[in-house]
Amino acid sequence: MDLKFSWDLFILVFFVIISSYSLIIGKNNTIKVLLGSYVALVAADAIGGLVSHYFMGTQMFVAVAREAQMPGDEEAVIFLKVLVFVLMVILFAVRGAFVVDTHRGNSVASFMLHLVYSVLSAGLIISTILVLISGVSVIGGGGTVSEALTSLTDQSFLVKNMVYYHKVWFAAPALVFLLHSFVGDRLES
């Protein structure tokens, strides 16, 4: 069997890993990861914007980027955004200072809802990383799409669709959580 590495395969494996992890940690912790992902997304984008505004182009920043073997300032800011996002998601998942406590039904509906949250968690995290890699600001808009992401979208159907439909991945978890808040107890009983 000849298995070739592709970005579609990488995205699919990463999606399955995040979804599986979400199923293992339970519905409440999966929702906690989702909420933490939203906070991490905003914080990473804001921190990247602050670093870009105040430090990009300075001798210190250029020296740090060169030392980290980044090809340029913009790539260093993109790397910083992704790093902050991933670290914050992990920290929120492990040590987040908030508790999610949904109905603990054992019905098929409860499992299906958990499955939906797991898929949405994976989609949100992967889509966020891809959007951050693009170099476009989620908060302020604008910016130019990085060459790295353009290259990936040309090579990968999944990357192209994850980026193109990123607003769906950003909105869907919040909408499902809101719907769950209104009808969850009746649905899971």
mmCIF file of C-alpha atoms in Angstrom:
data_model
loop_
_atom_site.group_PDB
_atom_site.id
_atom_site.type_symbol
_atom_site.label_atom_id
_atom_site.label_comp_id
_atom_site.label_asym_id
_atom_site.label_seq_id
_atom_site.Cartn_x
_atom_site.Cartn_y
_atom_site.Cartn_z
ATOM 1 C CA MET A 1 0.000 0.000 0.000
ATOM 2 C CA ASP A 2 1.447 3.325 -1.091
ATOM 3 C CA LEU A 3 0.423 6.033 1.373
ATOM 4 C CA LYS A 4 1.399 9.535 0.329
ATOM 5 C CA PHE A 5 1.423 12.461 2.698
ATOM 6 C CA SER A 6 -0.967 15.221 1.734
ATOM 7 C CA TRP A 7 -2.444 18.198 3.518
ATOM 8 C CA ASP A 8 -5.893 16.626 3.199
ATOM 9 C CA LEU A 9 -4.651 13.555 5.055
ATOM 10 C CA PHE A 10 -2.979 15.738 7.700
ATOM 11 C CA ILE A 11 -6.161 17.781 8.251
ATOM 12 C CA LEU A 12 -8.288 14.621 8.374
ATOM 13 C CA VAL A 13 -6.002 12.927 10.923
ATOM 14 C CA PHE A 14 -5.829 16.096 13.045
ATOM 15 C CA PHE A 15 -9.648 16.378 12.862
ATOM 16 C CA VAL A 16 -10.072 12.765 14.013
ATOM 17 C CA ILE A 17 -7.561 13.225 16.854
ATOM 18 C CA ILE A 18 -9.300 16.350 18.207
ATOM 19 C CA SER A 19 -12.751 14.783 17.845
ATOM 20 C CA SER A 20 -11.597 11.596 19.572
ATOM 21 C CA TYR A 21 -9.977 13.560 22.382
ATOM 22 C CA SER A 22 -13.215 15.503 22.799
ATOM 23 C CA LEU A 23 -15.188 12.272 23.069
ATOM 24 C CA ILE A 24 -12.747 10.989 25.687
ATOM 25 C CA ILE A 25 -12.856 14.079 27.919
ATOM 26 C CA GLY A 26 -16.653 14.230 27.978
ATOM 27 C CA LYS A 27 -19.282 16.694 26.880
ATOM 28 C CA ASN A 28 -18.730 19.265 29.644
ATOM 29 C CA ASN A 29 -14.985 19.445 29.052
ATOM 30 C CA THR A 30 -15.523 19.572 25.291
ATOM 31 C CA ILE A 31 -17.749 22.614 25.766
ATOM 32 C CA LYS A 32 -15.047 24.052 28.025
ATOM 33 C CA VAL A 33 -12.514 23.567 25.202
ATOM 34 C CA LEU A 34 -14.908 25.254 22.763
ATOM 35 C CA LEU A 35 -15.394 28.264 25.028
ATOM 36 C CA GLY A 36 -11.662 28.420 25.699
ATOM 37 C CA SER A 37 -11.025 28.295 21.949
ATOM 38 C CA TYR A 38 -13.128 31.407 21.423
ATOM 39 C CA VAL A 39 -11.249 33.279 24.148
ATOM 40 C CA ALA A 40 -7.893 32.006 22.834
ATOM 41 C CA LEU A 41 -8.776 33.080 19.283
ATOM 42 C CA VAL A 42 -9.548 36.646 20.317
ATOM 43 C CA ALA A 43 -6.520 36.852 22.629
ATOM 44 C CA ALA A 44 -4.077 35.400 20.079
ATOM 45 C CA ASP A 45 -5.289 37.740 17.359
ATOM 46 C CA ALA A 46 -5.132 40.744 19.700
ATOM 47 C CA ILE A 47 -1.650 39.847 21.001
ATOM 48 C CA GLY A 48 -0.434 39.366 17.437
ATOM 49 C CA GLY A 49 -1.905 42.733 16.481
ATOM 50 C CA LEU A 50 -0.236 44.442 19.432
ATOM 51 C CA VAL A 51 3.142 42.876 18.657
ATOM 52 C CA SER A 52 2.749 43.774 14.996
ATOM 53 C CA HIS A 53 1.817 47.381 15.788
ATOM 54 C CA TYR A 54 4.396 48.104 18.473
ATOM 55 C CA PHE A 55 7.349 45.819 17.746
ATOM 56 C CA MET A 56 7.347 44.757 14.081
ATOM 57 C CA GLY A 57 10.286 46.315 12.274
ATOM 58 C CA THR A 58 12.216 47.142 15.455
ATOM 59 C CA GLN A 59 15.766 45.876 15.762
ATOM 60 C CA MET A 60 14.836 43.702 18.729
ATOM 61 C CA PHE A 61 11.928 42.030 16.913
ATOM 62 C CA VAL A 62 13.946 41.489 13.739
ATOM 63 C CA ALA A 63 16.757 39.925 15.813
ATOM 64 C CA VAL A 64 14.329 37.609 17.633
ATOM 65 C CA ALA A 65 12.645 36.605 14.351
ATOM 66 C CA ARG A 66 16.025 35.946 12.751
ATOM 67 C CA GLU A 67 17.154 33.926 15.796
ATOM 68 C CA ALA A 68 13.954 31.850 15.538
ATOM 69 C CA GLN A 69 14.784 31.341 11.848
ATOM 70 C CA MET A 70 11.645 33.077 10.647
ATOM 71 C CA PRO A 71 11.852 34.341 7.057
ATOM 72 C CA GLY A 72 10.424 37.727 8.051
ATOM 73 C CA ASP A 73 8.526 39.856 10.544
ATOM 74 C CA GLU A 74 5.066 38.886 9.300
ATOM 75 C CA GLU A 75 5.824 35.174 9.569
ATOM 76 C CA ALA A 76 7.083 35.698 13.125
ATOM 77 C CA VAL A 77 3.811 37.418 14.077
ATOM 78 C CA ILE A 78 1.806 34.619 12.449
ATOM 79 C CA PHE A 79 3.843 32.005 14.339
ATOM 80 C CA LEU A 80 3.300 33.934 17.579
ATOM 81 C CA LYS A 81 -0.488 34.051 17.004
ATOM 82 C CA VAL A 82 -0.688 30.298 16.367
ATOM 83 C CA LEU A 83 1.555 29.528 19.333
ATOM 84 C CA VAL A 84 -0.495 31.735 21.690
ATOM 85 C CA PHE A 85 -3.745 30.195 20.412
ATOM 86 C CA VAL A 86 -2.588 26.595 20.856
ATOM 87 C CA LEU A 87 -1.063 27.231 24.296
ATOM 88 C CA MET A 88 -4.172 29.046 25.508
ATOM 89 C CA VAL A 89 -6.501 26.279 24.267
ATOM 90 C CA ILE A 90 -4.390 23.698 26.095
ATOM 91 C CA LEU A 91 -4.260 25.792 29.274
ATOM 92 C CA PHE A 92 -8.014 26.451 29.204
ATOM 93 C CA ALA A 93 -8.671 22.738 28.689
ATOM 94 C CA VAL A 94 -6.405 21.693 31.534
ATOM 95 C CA ARG A 95 -6.609 24.575 34.008
ATOM 96 C CA GLY A 96 -9.454 26.820 32.851
ATOM 97 C CA ALA A 97 -10.979 28.696 35.762
ATOM 98 C CA PHE A 98 -14.558 28.036 34.744
ATOM 99 C CA VAL A 99 -16.861 25.056 35.040
ATOM 100 C CA VAL A 100 -19.364 23.746 32.534
ATOM 101 C CA ASP A 101 -22.096 21.557 33.970
ATOM 102 C CA THR A 102 -24.705 20.374 31.507
ATOM 103 C CA HIS A 103 -27.366 17.749 32.012
ATOM 104 C CA ARG A 104 -25.761 14.345 32.384
ATOM 105 C CA GLY A 105 -28.308 12.278 30.524
ATOM 106 C CA ASN A 106 -27.382 8.870 29.217
ATOM 107 C CA SER A 107 -29.680 8.970 26.240
ATOM 108 C CA VAL A 108 -28.785 8.604 22.591
ATOM 109 C CA ALA A 109 -29.589 12.295 22.156
ATOM 110 C CA SER A 110 -27.014 13.211 24.797
ATOM 111 C CA PHE A 111 -24.340 11.166 23.022
ATOM 112 C CA MET A 112 -25.269 12.658 19.638
ATOM 113 C CA LEU A 113 -24.997 16.156 21.101
ATOM 114 C CA HIS A 114 -21.579 15.258 22.508
ATOM 115 C CA LEU A 115 -20.566 13.972 19.071
ATOM 116 C CA VAL A 116 -21.704 17.243 17.471
ATOM 117 C CA TYR A 117 -19.699 19.260 20.021
ATOM 118 C CA SER A 118 -16.663 17.073 19.329
ATOM 119 C CA VAL A 119 -16.829 17.658 15.578
ATOM 120 C CA LEU A 120 -17.433 21.386 16.065
ATOM 121 C CA SER A 121 -14.495 21.610 18.467
ATOM 122 C CA ALA A 122 -12.182 20.032 15.902
ATOM 123 C CA GLY A 123 -13.513 22.252 13.129
ATOM 124 C CA LEU A 124 -13.179 25.416 15.196
ATOM 125 C CA ILE A 125 -9.605 24.675 16.290
ATOM 126 C CA ILE A 126 -8.377 23.649 12.827
ATOM 127 C CA SER A 127 -10.174 26.497 11.075
ATOM 128 C CA THR A 128 -8.800 28.997 13.590
ATOM 129 C CA ILE A 129 -5.234 27.796 13.098
ATOM 130 C CA LEU A 130 -5.625 28.045 9.321
ATOM 131 C CA VAL A 131 -7.105 31.546 9.525
ATOM 132 C CA LEU A 132 -4.301 32.642 11.859
ATOM 133 C CA ILE A 133 -1.765 31.177 9.406
ATOM 134 C CA SER A 134 -3.388 33.226 6.658
ATOM 135 C CA GLY A 135 -2.167 36.400 8.326
ATOM 136 C CA VAL A 136 -5.601 38.004 8.228
ATOM 137 C CA SER A 137 -6.805 39.513 11.499
ATOM 138 C CA VAL A 138 -10.016 38.032 12.883
ATOM 139 C CA ILE A 139 -10.686 41.090 15.044
ATOM 140 C CA GLY A 140 -9.621 43.948 12.815
ATOM 141 C CA GLY A 141 -10.006 42.333 9.423
ATOM 142 C CA GLY A 142 -7.616 43.330 6.723
ATOM 143 C CA GLY A 143 -4.169 41.997 6.144
ATOM 144 C CA THR A 144 -2.931 39.989 3.237
ATOM 145 C CA VAL A 145 -3.216 36.239 2.946
ATOM 146 C CA SER A 146 0.197 34.671 3.456
ATOM 147 C CA GLU A 147 1.923 32.798 0.661
ATOM 148 C CA ALA A 148 2.076 29.726 2.896
ATOM 149 C CA LEU A 149 -1.704 29.470 3.123
ATOM 150 C CA THR A 150 -2.216 30.262 -0.557
ATOM 151 C CA SER A 151 0.112 27.386 -1.349
ATOM 152 C CA LEU A 152 -1.829 25.085 0.998
ATOM 153 C CA THR A 153 -5.247 26.016 -0.399
ATOM 154 C CA ASP A 154 -3.972 25.288 -3.911
ATOM 155 C CA GLN A 155 -2.833 21.819 -2.806
ATOM 156 C CA SER A 156 -5.649 20.810 -0.470
ATOM 157 C CA PHE A 157 -9.396 20.588 -0.909
ATOM 158 C CA LEU A 158 -9.953 20.394 2.883
ATOM 159 C CA VAL A 159 -7.709 23.360 3.691
ATOM 160 C CA LYS A 160 -9.419 25.433 1.035
ATOM 161 C CA ASN A 161 -12.876 24.626 2.433
ATOM 162 C CA MET A 162 -11.869 25.006 6.090
ATOM 163 C CA VAL A 163 -10.597 28.512 5.295
ATOM 164 C CA TYR A 164 -13.389 29.434 2.889
ATOM 165 C CA TYR A 165 -16.100 28.375 5.372
ATOM 166 C CA HIS A 166 -14.275 29.535 8.513
ATOM 167 C CA LYS A 167 -17.187 31.746 9.525
ATOM 168 C CA VAL A 168 -19.427 28.676 9.635
ATOM 169 C CA TRP A 169 -16.886 26.920 11.885
ATOM 170 C CA PHE A 170 -16.718 30.045 14.084
ATOM 171 C CA ALA A 171 -20.498 30.465 14.389
ATOM 172 C CA ALA A 172 -21.783 26.882 14.551
ATOM 173 C CA PRO A 173 -20.465 25.949 18.031
ATOM 174 C CA ALA A 174 -21.986 29.081 19.572
ATOM 175 C CA LEU A 175 -25.327 28.468 17.867
ATOM 176 C CA VAL A 176 -25.423 24.813 18.950
ATOM 177 C CA PHE A 177 -24.472 25.797 22.506
ATOM 178 C CA LEU A 178 -27.258 28.400 22.549
ATOM 179 C CA LEU A 179 -29.774 25.887 21.202
ATOM 180 C CA HIS A 180 -28.567 23.326 23.743
ATOM 181 C CA SER A 181 -29.075 25.916 26.511
ATOM 182 C CA PHE A 182 -32.733 26.289 25.556
ATOM 183 C CA VAL A 183 -33.744 22.706 24.803
ATOM 184 C CA GLY A 184 -30.929 20.586 26.261
ATOM 185 C CA ASP A 185 -32.657 19.246 29.356
ATOM 186 C CA ARG A 186 -35.701 18.099 27.392
ATOM 187 C CA LEU A 187 -33.566 16.670 24.602
ATOM 188 C CA GLU A 188 -31.205 14.700 26.842
ATOM 189 C CA SER A 189 -33.733 13.247 29.281
#
